[in-house]
């Protein structure tokens, strides 16, 4: 009870510090350009929060979060394109390519924000639910699940590139004018987008923390460590995994939806295999099983990518690979585990388990 | 309390007959030991009863037919088992292990909230298995025997009516074996217990009834004394010890 109180007090302080940094320090300390970069990183961090839950706690190595990120991103981008074009008009790129006479039927509902906004989250969740139901019930797991999820990311990127007339192909959807009536070229509005992104990230962290500390969170770890045993306790592990996978997909979708106004583009190169793997690298570097590790890892890796690829464009890929190998080999708990490792070095190890409480047992039986 | 009734159970793996027409009746509240040489089909029999291995024939527990149901459904009908190697959730604490075992029937809202108090079934199980002082210790840090007790405790909070234990005292010290045996007696007061065991001393001390399996078939059945006196058993098995 006492530890529970102290933990929640610490968590409250943590959130307060996080909010202060994101809402007070960063907007003052960073230029508009750097702040919008930070908004981009925070969007990637939202995906990482979901991966931390699904992979870190649930053992689901999902190498295809780009799919859900993309679904959310394209849903938002389609709405913004249609809003820019005005009622009844086709988006600029469709008119430019000139292949179509009318708006495709599946574009139409996205003109309505009451459909498009929920769809950015619900569409990825629906896809994850359908896929997860099939895969988890058939007991596909481990590397097979990872490869399957990665193939899906590849398939989606290829599909988008092939449908240039309706999806913008390799170029994706870009060149947005406004975001729900606000001019995106105005720095004040860019700042507003940043605040929305930061607020949503904090909300997702709170949601994820609640899930991790709940009974469900304990059960998820149990499924990760011994799925068969959980089944013999009367649970269906497929459902347990499904909840984590669908939640992570929803977070990735929301991240994609906010990425579009924050960065101003969504295209296949942002959602295919490479970005999907980069999401996972960020999570691994930060510490997949912790709450904050994935966020810090995602931001750190994205920041390093921007900084280093400005200096050494060709070397970044190798550096990133090296970083991943080093973390997996020498620091499996990620950056989040460094503090714990240092603390353990300083303190003597705890007493080993007292041996054999057997006498207690016999006493009780004879009593 | 319900008993276990197995009729003409057959389990075949790729043409190899692991369990070959076994009939078995375990009375409610019995402590039945299943013994037999390696490869006799003991573990496979338990696998079939708990839904892990496909089988033909019939397995009834109380009024329910178990064959053909998925593992987690059978578990919810009050059938629990342990494994030869203790499988507890190593990264979770003793308390968390037990709390999960108690929770298969929980609703969504309960699952999404934090555990605020220790359920009564969990605290009484902690006392019964003697791990109350270690409840906040990660299960992975427990000694071997303690892990086995934790597994049995998980079955208790799961509120199973039939416990199937696969070599529960393997690798235990003498004192730990005795404690485990006493625990089985306590547990069988309102449950039916089936134990697979190679340890003959342990069997003599704590078995109520014994079934000897050999090559997938029932070779002999009865009290410890009856089974030991059976010439067929002496020939294939007990004669060695």
XYZ file of N, CA, C and O in Angstrom, chain B residues 68-237:
680
model
N -12.481 -32.639 -26.623
C -12.942 -31.805 -27.718
C -13.090 -30.348 -27.344
O -13.406 -29.522 -28.195
N -12.852 -29.992 -26.093
C -12.947 -28.581 -25.706
C -11.554 -27.964 -25.695
O -10.568 -28.638 -25.418
N -11.481 -26.631 -25.964
C -10.159 -25.994 -25.891
C -9.648 -25.915 -24.451
O -10.435 -25.960 -23.504
N -8.316 -25.813 -24.358
C -7.637 -25.851 -23.064
C -8.251 -24.893 -22.052
O -8.532 -25.267 -20.906
N -8.482 -23.638 -22.462
C -8.916 -22.662 -21.452
C -10.352 -22.912 -20.998
O -10.718 -22.564 -19.883
N -11.155 -23.576 -21.844
C -12.518 -23.936 -21.414
C -12.467 -25.041 -20.358
O -13.195 -25.004 -19.365
N -11.613 -26.026 -20.611
C -11.492 -27.115 -19.641
C -10.999 -26.556 -18.306
O -11.497 -26.924 -17.241
N -10.055 -25.621 -18.391
C -9.550 -25.015 -17.161
C -10.683 -24.334 -16.400
O -10.772 -24.419 -15.179
N -11.565 -23.669 -17.137
C -12.667 -22.972 -16.470
C -13.689 -23.925 -15.888
O -14.528 -23.521 -15.087
N -13.662 -25.187 -16.337
C -14.604 -26.158 -15.771
C -14.063 -26.758 -14.483
O -14.680 -27.647 -13.909
N -12.922 -26.264 -14.033
C -12.420 -26.706 -12.736
C -11.354 -27.775 -12.808
O -11.150 -28.530 -11.871
N -10.659 -27.856 -13.953
C -9.580 -28.819 -14.087
C -8.270 -28.059 -14.200
O -8.111 -27.226 -15.088
N -7.341 -28.314 -13.273
C -6.068 -27.602 -13.304
C -4.909 -28.569 -13.290
O -5.043 -29.706 -12.834
N -3.766 -28.124 -13.802
C -2.621 -29.022 -13.835
C -1.338 -28.258 -13.564
O -1.271 -27.035 -13.693
N -0.297 -29.005 -13.202
C 1.050 -28.442 -13.167
C 1.893 -29.218 -14.172
O 1.445 -30.215 -14.732
N 3.111 -28.738 -14.382
C 3.993 -29.355 -15.367
C 5.244 -29.900 -14.688
O 5.561 -29.517 -13.569
N 5.945 -30.764 -15.417
C 7.149 -31.378 -14.843
C 8.151 -30.320 -14.414
O 8.732 -30.399 -13.353
N 8.354 -29.325 -15.282
C 9.178 -28.202 -14.867
C 8.217 -27.118 -14.398
O 7.286 -26.775 -15.106
N 8.461 -26.614 -13.206
C 7.544 -25.636 -12.645
C 7.440 -24.444 -13.594
O 8.442 -23.853 -13.972
N 6.233 -24.127 -14.027
C 6.070 -22.955 -14.871
C 5.260 -21.924 -14.111
O 4.045 -21.997 -14.033
N 5.993 -20.986 -13.531
C 5.356 -19.833 -12.912
C 5.806 -18.631 -13.726
O 6.715 -18.738 -14.546
N 5.165 -17.501 -13.523
C 5.547 -16.304 -14.274
C 6.680 -15.634 -13.525
O 6.480 -14.960 -12.520
N 7.906 -15.858 -14.023
C 9.102 -15.552 -13.257
C 9.252 -14.064 -12.947
O 9.789 -13.702 -11.921
N 8.805 -13.218 -13.855
C 9.024 -11.791 -13.635
C 7.953 -11.161 -12.743
O 8.087 -10.022 -12.339
N 6.894 -11.895 -12.487
C 5.843 -11.370 -11.618
C 6.070 -11.869 -10.194
O 6.707 -12.898 -9.976
N 5.501 -11.149 -9.235
C 5.676 -11.560 -7.847
C 4.769 -12.749 -7.546
O 3.870 -13.087 -8.315
N 5.036 -13.356 -6.383
C 4.212 -14.471 -5.925
C 2.744 -14.047 -5.887
O 1.855 -14.745 -6.374
N 2.521 -12.859 -5.325
C 1.156 -12.352 -5.215
C 0.526 -12.170 -6.594
O -0.625 -12.554 -6.825
N 1.275 -11.599 -7.522
C 0.738 -11.380 -8.872
C 0.418 -12.703 -9.558
O -0.604 -12.841 -10.235
N 1.305 -13.692 -9.372
C 1.046 -15.017 -9.939
C -0.293 -15.563 -9.454
O -1.105 -16.044 -10.239
N -0.493 -15.477 -8.150
C -1.727 -16.025 -7.580
C -2.938 -15.206 -8.020
O -3.997 -15.762 -8.309
N -2.761 -13.899 -8.076
C -3.881 -13.037 -8.446
C -4.332 -13.326 -9.878
O -5.522 -13.339 -10.172
N -3.379 -13.565 -10.774
C -3.742 -13.907 -12.151
C -4.487 -15.237 -12.180
O -5.485 -15.392 -12.876
N -4.000 -16.195 -11.382
C -4.645 -17.510 -11.380
C -6.087 -17.409 -10.888
O -6.942 -18.191 -11.297
N -6.342 -16.418 -10.030
C -7.689 -16.299 -9.460
C -8.643 -15.600 -10.407
O -9.841 -15.548 -10.158
N -8.137 -15.056 -11.523
C -8.914 -14.052 -12.231
C -9.533 -14.407 -13.559
O -10.000 -13.522 -14.260
N -9.594 -15.692 -13.935
C -10.071 -16.000 -15.291
C -11.506 -15.535 -15.523
O -11.901 -15.288 -16.646
N -12.281 -15.389 -14.442
C -13.670 -14.996 -14.643
C -13.914 -13.496 -14.511
O -15.061 -13.065 -14.527
N -12.822 -12.719 -14.399
C -13.006 -11.293 -14.132
C -13.557 -10.553 -15.336
O -13.237 -10.866 -16.468
N -14.341 -9.498 -15.060
C -14.890 -8.674 -16.121
C -13.867 -7.675 -16.633
O -12.791 -7.514 -16.049
N -14.233 -7.001 -17.724
C -13.306 -6.073 -18.374
C -12.911 -4.936 -17.425
O -11.742 -4.584 -17.310
N -13.884 -4.380 -16.706
C -13.588 -3.226 -15.850
C -12.620 -3.591 -14.735
O -11.708 -2.837 -14.426
N -12.822 -4.759 -14.143
C -11.904 -5.193 -13.090
C -10.504 -5.372 -13.657
O -9.513 -5.010 -13.032
N -10.438 -5.922 -14.869
C -9.131 -6.175 -15.472
C -8.384 -4.870 -15.739
O -7.171 -4.819 -15.630
N -9.124 -3.831 -16.107
C -8.464 -2.579 -16.498
C -8.099 -1.724 -15.298
O -7.499 -0.681 -15.437
N -8.505 -2.165 -14.114
C -8.126 -1.414 -12.910
C -6.979 -2.101 -12.199
O -6.683 -3.270 -12.435
N -6.376 -1.347 -11.314
C -5.282 -1.883 -10.544
C -5.829 -2.758 -9.419
O -6.943 -2.569 -8.977
N -5.009 -3.676 -8.946
C -5.407 -4.489 -7.806
C -5.284 -3.649 -6.549
O -4.218 -3.152 -6.223
N -6.416 -3.412 -5.869
C -6.385 -2.544 -4.689
C -6.173 -3.335 -3.410
O -5.643 -2.834 -2.440
N -6.669 -4.559 -3.392
C -6.507 -5.362 -2.179
C -6.238 -6.800 -2.594
O -6.373 -7.151 -3.757
N -5.849 -7.593 -1.610
C -5.550 -8.988 -1.907
C -6.831 -9.808 -1.780
O -7.462 -9.801 -0.727
N -7.269 -10.489 -2.836
C -8.478 -11.301 -2.729
C -8.342 -12.350 -1.625
O -7.240 -12.848 -1.371
N -9.471 -12.660 -0.980
C -9.436 -13.584 0.159
C -8.859 -14.934 -0.245
O -8.055 -15.525 0.487
N -9.236 -15.426 -1.427
C -8.744 -16.732 -1.871
C -7.221 -16.711 -1.987
O -6.543 -17.692 -1.652
N -6.688 -15.561 -2.432
C -5.242 -15.465 -2.609
C -4.539 -15.477 -1.262
O -3.549 -16.184 -1.062
N -5.061 -14.716 -0.284
C -4.344 -14.706 0.993
C -4.448 -16.047 1.700
O -3.489 -16.479 2.346
N -5.573 -16.735 1.542
C -5.638 -18.041 2.208
C -4.723 -19.042 1.509
O -4.080 -19.866 2.149
N -4.604 -18.931 0.183
C -3.682 -19.819 -0.524
C -2.230 -19.527 -0.128
O -1.423 -20.441 0.025
N -1.907 -18.234 0.075
C -0.555 -17.869 0.507
C -0.209 -18.555 1.818
O 0.916 -19.024 2.028
N -1.183 -18.603 2.731
C -0.967 -19.287 4.008
C -0.801 -20.784 3.788
O 0.115 -21.410 4.316
N -1.696 -21.360 2.992
C -1.682 -22.815 2.806
C -0.357 -23.285 2.214
O 0.191 -24.303 2.635
N 0.161 -22.560 1.241
C 1.403 -23.016 0.615
C 2.638 -22.471 1.325
O 3.762 -22.747 0.918
N 2.431 -21.691 2.392
C 3.560 -21.239 3.209
C 4.427 -20.192 2.555
O 5.608 -20.090 2.852
N 3.886 -19.404 1.633
C 4.697 -18.378 0.968
C 4.244 -16.963 1.326
O 4.612 -16.005 0.637
N 3.475 -16.831 2.421
C 2.918 -15.514 2.759
C 4.018 -14.465 2.941
O 3.869 -13.313 2.538
N 5.173 -14.891 3.530
C 6.239 -13.918 3.779
C 6.952 -13.510 2.491
O 7.670 -12.515 2.457
N 6.787 -14.311 1.447
C 7.518 -14.048 0.198
C 6.610 -13.503 -0.888
O 6.945 -13.554 -2.057
N 5.461 -12.957 -0.492
C 4.468 -12.643 -1.516
C 4.905 -11.568 -2.494
O 4.447 -11.546 -3.629
N 5.808 -10.678 -2.082
C 6.245 -9.622 -2.998
C 7.542 -9.950 -3.712
O 8.131 -9.116 -4.375
N 7.985 -11.189 -3.560
C 9.229 -11.616 -4.201
C 8.914 -12.084 -5.622
O 7.890 -12.728 -5.839
N 9.772 -11.749 -6.615
C 9.512 -12.285 -7.961
C 9.556 -13.813 -7.929
O 10.412 -14.399 -7.266
N 8.634 -14.424 -8.643
C 8.550 -15.883 -8.605
C 9.838 -16.519 -9.101
O 10.203 -17.609 -8.677
N 10.545 -15.810 -9.989
C 11.784 -16.355 -10.520
C 12.865 -16.503 -9.458
O 13.806 -17.278 -9.623
N 12.734 -15.779 -8.337
C 13.743 -15.832 -7.292
C 13.452 -16.922 -6.262
O 14.217 -17.107 -5.330
N 12.348 -17.653 -6.435
C 12.001 -18.692 -5.458
C 12.874 -19.929 -5.660
O 13.371 -20.184 -6.757
N 13.019 -20.691 -4.576
C 13.691 -21.981 -4.676
C 12.786 -22.947 -5.449
O 11.578 -22.715 -5.584
N 13.387 -24.037 -5.938
C 12.639 -24.969 -6.791
C 11.357 -25.476 -6.131
O 10.281 -25.450 -6.715
N 11.497 -25.920 -4.887
C 10.326 -26.461 -4.199
C 9.246 -25.404 -4.007
O 8.048 -25.683 -4.141
N 9.690 -24.186 -3.720
C 8.727 -23.095 -3.518
C 7.951 -22.809 -4.798
O 6.766 -22.479 -4.768
N 8.628 -22.937 -5.941
C 7.919 -22.731 -7.211
C 6.827 -23.788 -7.389
O 5.730 -23.488 -7.862
N 7.162 -25.021 -7.020
C 6.150 -26.081 -7.140
C 4.958 -25.779 -6.238
O 3.812 -25.985 -6.622
N 5.246 -25.283 -5.032
C 4.134 -24.954 -4.130
C 3.320 -23.795 -4.686
O 2.097 -23.769 -4.578
N 4.035 -22.840 -5.281
C 3.319 -21.711 -5.877
C 2.371 -22.217 -6.964
O 1.227 -21.759 -7.070
N 2.849 -23.163 -7.770
C 1.980 -23.716 -8.815
C 0.740 -24.362 -8.219
O -0.369 -24.198 -8.725
N 0.955 -25.106 -7.132
C -0.203 -25.736 -6.485
C -1.127 -24.657 -5.921
O -2.351 -24.741 -6.037
N -0.525 -23.612 -5.343
C -1.320 -22.491 -4.834
C -2.136 -21.841 -5.934
O -3.292 -21.444 -5.735
N -1.551 -21.741 -7.135
C -2.280 -21.156 -8.255
C -3.501 -22.006 -8.604
O -4.559 -21.486 -8.951
N -3.337 -23.320 -8.491
C -4.493 -24.187 -8.749
C -5.563 -23.987 -7.684
O -6.758 -24.036 -7.966
N -5.123 -23.739 -6.437
C -6.098 -23.550 -5.353
C -6.917 -22.285 -5.576
O -8.138 -22.310 -5.467
N -6.256 -21.175 -5.898
C -7.027 -19.938 -6.091
C -7.839 -19.996 -7.372
O -8.869 -19.348 -7.500
N -7.362 -20.778 -8.327
C -8.123 -20.973 -9.562
C -9.414 -21.724 -9.247
O -10.305 -21.809 -10.066
N -9.460 -22.263 -8.028
C -10.621 -23.002 -7.548
C -10.920 -24.211 -8.417
O -12.063 -24.460 -8.795
N -9.860 -24.949 -8.751
C -10.099 -26.169 -9.516
C -10.618 -27.251 -8.590
O -10.356 -27.249 -7.391
N -11.387 -28.157 -9.148
C -11.917 -29.273 -8.374
C -11.147 -30.552 -8.661
O -11.305 -31.554 -7.984
N -10.369 -30.511 -9.733
C -9.526 -31.657 -10.085
C -8.108 -31.140 -10.325
O -7.895 -30.289 -11.176
N -7.153 -31.621 -9.522
C -5.762 -31.215 -9.703
C -4.994 -32.354 -10.343
O -5.022 -33.480 -9.849
N -4.296 -32.055 -11.429
C -3.454 -33.045 -12.083
C -2.016 -32.556 -11.949
O -1.645 -31.546 -12.536
N -1.224 -33.259 -11.135
C 0.122 -32.777 -10.832
C 1.137 -33.696 -11.486
O 1.131 -34.906 -11.251
N 2.016 -33.111 -12.298
C 3.010 -33.902 -13.015
C 4.341 -33.831 -12.280
O 5.027 -32.816 -12.333
N 4.689 -34.887 -11.595
C 5.935 -34.990 -10.815
C 6.171 -33.787 -9.912
O 7.165 -33.073 -10.055
N 5.281 -33.564 -8.958
C 5.404 -32.370 -8.113
C 6.613 -32.388 -7.183
O 7.057 -31.314 -6.774
N 7.151 -33.547 -6.834
C 8.257 -33.531 -5.865
C 9.609 -33.805 -6.504
O 10.607 -33.951 -5.804
N 9.664 -33.863 -7.838
C 10.951 -34.095 -8.495
C 11.930 -33.001 -8.088
O 11.602 -31.822 -8.139
N 13.115 -33.403 -7.662
C 14.140 -32.434 -7.306
C 13.961 -31.792 -5.955
O 14.678 -30.861 -5.609
N 13.015 -32.272 -5.144
C 12.805 -31.664 -3.826
C 13.606 -32.403 -2.762
O 13.894 -33.592 -2.890
N 13.913 -31.667 -1.675
C 14.571 -32.311 -0.534
C 13.545 -33.141 0.225
O 12.351 -33.080 -0.046
N 14.035 -33.936 1.183
C 13.144 -34.806 1.941
C 12.063 -34.023 2.675
O 10.884 -34.358 2.623
N 12.487 -32.955 3.348
C 11.521 -32.147 4.094
C 10.492 -31.532 3.158
O 9.302 -31.482 3.468
N 10.984 -31.082 2.016
C 10.071 -30.458 1.067
C 9.065 -31.476 0.547
O 7.895 -31.167 0.342
N 9.517 -32.717 0.344
C 8.581 -33.742 -0.116
C 7.478 -33.976 0.910
O 6.305 -34.074 0.560
N 7.889 -34.088 2.165
C 6.886 -34.325 3.207
C 5.893 -33.177 3.269
O 4.681 -33.385 3.368
N 6.428 -31.959 3.166
C 5.545 -30.790 3.221
C 4.568 -30.827 2.049
O 3.377 -30.523 2.200
N 5.082 -31.217 0.869
C 4.211 -31.285 -0.303
C 3.121 -32.332 -0.118
O 1.954 -32.110 -0.457
N 3.519 -33.483 0.444
C 2.544 -34.546 0.691
C 1.444 -34.092 1.634
O 0.251 -34.323 1.389
N 1.857 -33.399 2.708
C 0.855 -32.882 3.646
C -0.067 -31.892 2.940
O -1.284 -31.891 3.162
N 0.545 -31.089 2.086
C -0.238 -30.107 1.329
C -1.290 -30.826 0.470
O -2.449 -30.418 0.416
N -0.891 -31.921 -0.165
C -1.835 -32.677 -0.992
C -2.999 -33.196 -0.150
O -4.150 -33.190 -0.581
N -2.693 -33.622 1.079
C -3.774 -34.128 1.951
C -4.762 -33.016 2.271
O -5.978 -33.240 2.235
N -4.222 -31.845 2.592
C -5.103 -30.708 2.893
C -5.979 -30.390 1.686
O -7.190 -30.225 1.783
N -5.323 -30.361 0.545
C -6.008 -29.973 -0.680
C -7.106 -30.962 -1.053
O -8.179 -30.603 -1.522
N -6.856 -32.254 -0.798
C -7.809 -33.263 -1.248
C -9.045 -33.323 -0.354
O -9.958 -34.096 -0.620
N -9.068 -32.518 0.700
C -10.246 -32.517 1.570
C -11.498 -32.178 0.771
O -12.563 -32.747 1.007
N -11.390 -31.248 -0.179
C -12.574 -30.969 -0.977
C -12.260 -30.933 -2.472
O -12.886 -30.212 -3.234
N -11.239 -31.684 -2.860
C -10.875 -31.741 -4.275
C -10.390 -33.138 -4.622
O -10.013 -33.903 -3.744
N -10.390 -33.421 -5.911
C -9.869 -34.687 -6.387
C -8.461 -34.443 -6.921
O -8.231 -33.477 -7.626
N -7.529 -35.326 -6.551
C -6.126 -35.089 -6.901
C -5.565 -36.293 -7.654
O -5.740 -37.436 -7.220
N -4.919 -36.018 -8.774
C -4.212 -37.056 -9.519
C -2.756 -36.643 -9.615
O -2.460 -35.519 -10.009
N -1.845 -37.557 -9.211
C -0.423 -37.217 -9.181
C 0.356 -38.196 -10.049
O 0.235 -39.411 -9.871
N 1.150 -37.668 -10.970
C 2.116 -38.504 -11.686
C 3.401 -38.463 -10.894
O 3.881 -37.378 -10.558
N 3.959 -39.599 -10.563
C 5.163 -39.561 -9.738
C 6.046 -40.774 -9.995
O 5.572 -41.870 -10.257
N 7.365 -40.529 -9.940
C 8.334 -41.627 -10.031
C 8.858 -42.005 -8.650
O 9.467 -43.062 -8.492
N 8.664 -41.137 -7.684
C 9.254 -41.333 -6.366
C 8.414 -42.336 -5.574
O 7.314 -42.036 -5.123
N 8.943 -43.542 -5.388
C 8.158 -44.604 -4.763
C 7.914 -44.357 -3.278
O 6.854 -44.667 -2.752
N 8.912 -43.788 -2.588
C 8.721 -43.492 -1.162
C 7.578 -42.504 -0.982
O 6.719 -42.665 -0.116
N 7.609 -41.501 -1.818
C 6.564 -40.476 -1.745
C 5.202 -41.110 -2.009
O 4.229 -40.840 -1.311
N 5.147 -41.997 -2.993
C 3.885 -42.650 -3.324
C 3.387 -43.492 -2.138
O 2.226 -43.407 -1.757
N 4.294 -44.263 -1.528
C 3.864 -45.118 -0.413
C 3.324 -44.274 0.731
O 2.381 -44.669 1.405
N 3.924 -43.115 0.951
C 3.500 -42.298 2.087
C 2.166 -41.614 1.850
O 1.382 -41.442 2.776
N 1.906 -41.188 0.635
C 0.777 -40.283 0.454
C -0.297 -40.749 -0.514
O -1.343 -40.118 -0.617
N -0.071 -41.843 -1.236
C -1.084 -42.269 -2.201
C -2.268 -42.885 -1.477
O -2.114 -43.597 -0.493
N -3.442 -42.580 -1.966
C -4.641 -43.233 -1.497
C -4.878 -44.476 -2.349
O -5.058 -45.575 -1.847
N -4.882 -44.249 -3.658
C -5.002 -45.347 -4.612
C -3.949 -45.138 -5.691
O -3.432 -44.039 -5.853
N -3.652 -46.209 -6.423
C -2.585 -46.158 -7.414
C -3.061 -46.812 -8.698
O -3.772 -47.827 -8.660
N -2.716 -46.180 -9.838
C -2.910 -46.830 -11.129
C -1.548 -46.981 -11.779
O -0.780 -46.018 -11.827
N -1.255 -48.194 -12.244
C 0.012 -48.415 -12.929
C -0.254 -48.466 -14.424
O -1.095 -49.244 -14.887
N 0.434 -47.619 -15.159
C 0.322 -47.627 -16.610
C 1.565 -48.284 -17.185
O 2.674 -48.133 -16.666
N 1.357 -49.002 -18.285
C 2.495 -49.592 -18.971
C 2.167 -49.658 -20.455
O 1.123 -50.193 -20.822
N 3.019 -49.075 -21.273
C 2.843 -49.075 -22.721
C 1.443 -48.601 -23.119
O 0.788 -49.187 -23.984
N 0.981 -47.558 -22.474
C -0.280 -46.950 -22.875
C -1.519 -47.648 -22.343
O -2.632 -47.255 -22.685
N -1.326 -48.671 -21.512
C -2.494 -49.392 -20.998
C -2.442 -49.444 -19.474
O -1.360 -49.331 -18.877
N -3.609 -49.663 -18.858
C -3.640 -49.826 -17.408
C -3.185 -51.239 -17.089
O -3.762 -52.216 -17.559
N -2.126 -51.328 -16.281
C -1.571 -52.629 -15.933
C -2.187 -53.127 -14.638
O -2.485 -54.306 -14.481
N -2.403 -52.217 -13.708
C -2.909 -52.627 -12.405
C -3.503 -51.416 -11.717
O -3.167 -50.275 -12.041
N -4.386 -51.687 -10.759
C -5.017 -50.582 -10.060
C -5.435 -51.041 -8.681
O -5.813 -52.194 -8.499
N -5.361 -50.154 -7.696
C -5.801 -50.521 -6.348
C -5.081 -49.697 -5.305
O -4.560 -48.622 -5.608
N -5.058 -50.213 -4.058
C -4.312 -49.519 -3.019
C -2.826 -49.774 -3.245
O -2.444 -50.612 -4.070
N -1.986 -49.072 -2.486
C -0.543 -49.253 -2.632
C -0.183 -50.717 -2.404
O 0.573 -51.318 -3.179
N -0.752 -51.301 -1.368
C -0.418 -52.690 -1.040
C -0.851 -53.636 -2.154
O -0.088 -54.519 -2.572
N -2.064 -53.444 -2.658
C -2.559 -54.306 -3.731
C -1.672 -54.224 -4.961
O -1.321 -55.245 -5.563
N -1.311 -53.004 -5.308
C -0.508 -52.829 -6.516
C 0.868 -53.440 -6.333
O 1.396 -54.098 -7.224
N 1.420 -53.244 -5.131
C 2.755 -53.788 -4.900
C 2.746 -55.312 -4.926
O 3.733 -55.940 -5.286
N 1.611 -55.901 -4.568
C 1.536 -57.359 -4.520
C 1.250 -57.959 -5.898
O 1.380 -59.162 -6.084
N 0.896 -57.103 -6.859
C 0.518 -57.600 -8.182
C 1.765 -58.102 -8.922
O 2.695 -57.322 -9.168
N 1.815 -59.372 -9.295
C 3.008 -59.910 -9.951
C 3.330 -59.186 -11.259
O 4.508 -58.981 -11.588
N 2.285 -58.781 -11.998
C 2.533 -58.103 -13.267
C 3.278 -56.801 -13.047
O 4.185 -56.443 -13.800
N 2.897 -56.114 -11.970
C 3.557 -54.843 -11.665
C 4.999 -55.098 -11.249
O 5.923 -54.425 -11.699
N 5.171 -56.088 -10.406
C 6.527 -56.396 -9.939
C 7.435 -56.686 -11.127
O 8.579 -56.272 -11.177
N 6.863 -57.367 -12.108
C 7.669 -57.740 -13.258
C 8.143 -56.521 -14.048
O 9.319 -56.384 -14.346
N 7.193 -55.609 -14.384
C 7.608 -54.500 -15.254
C 8.181 -53.330 -14.499
O 8.863 -52.514 -15.077
N 7.902 -53.223 -13.234
C 8.194 -51.925 -12.659
C 8.702 -51.970 -11.233
O 9.850 -51.665 -10.962
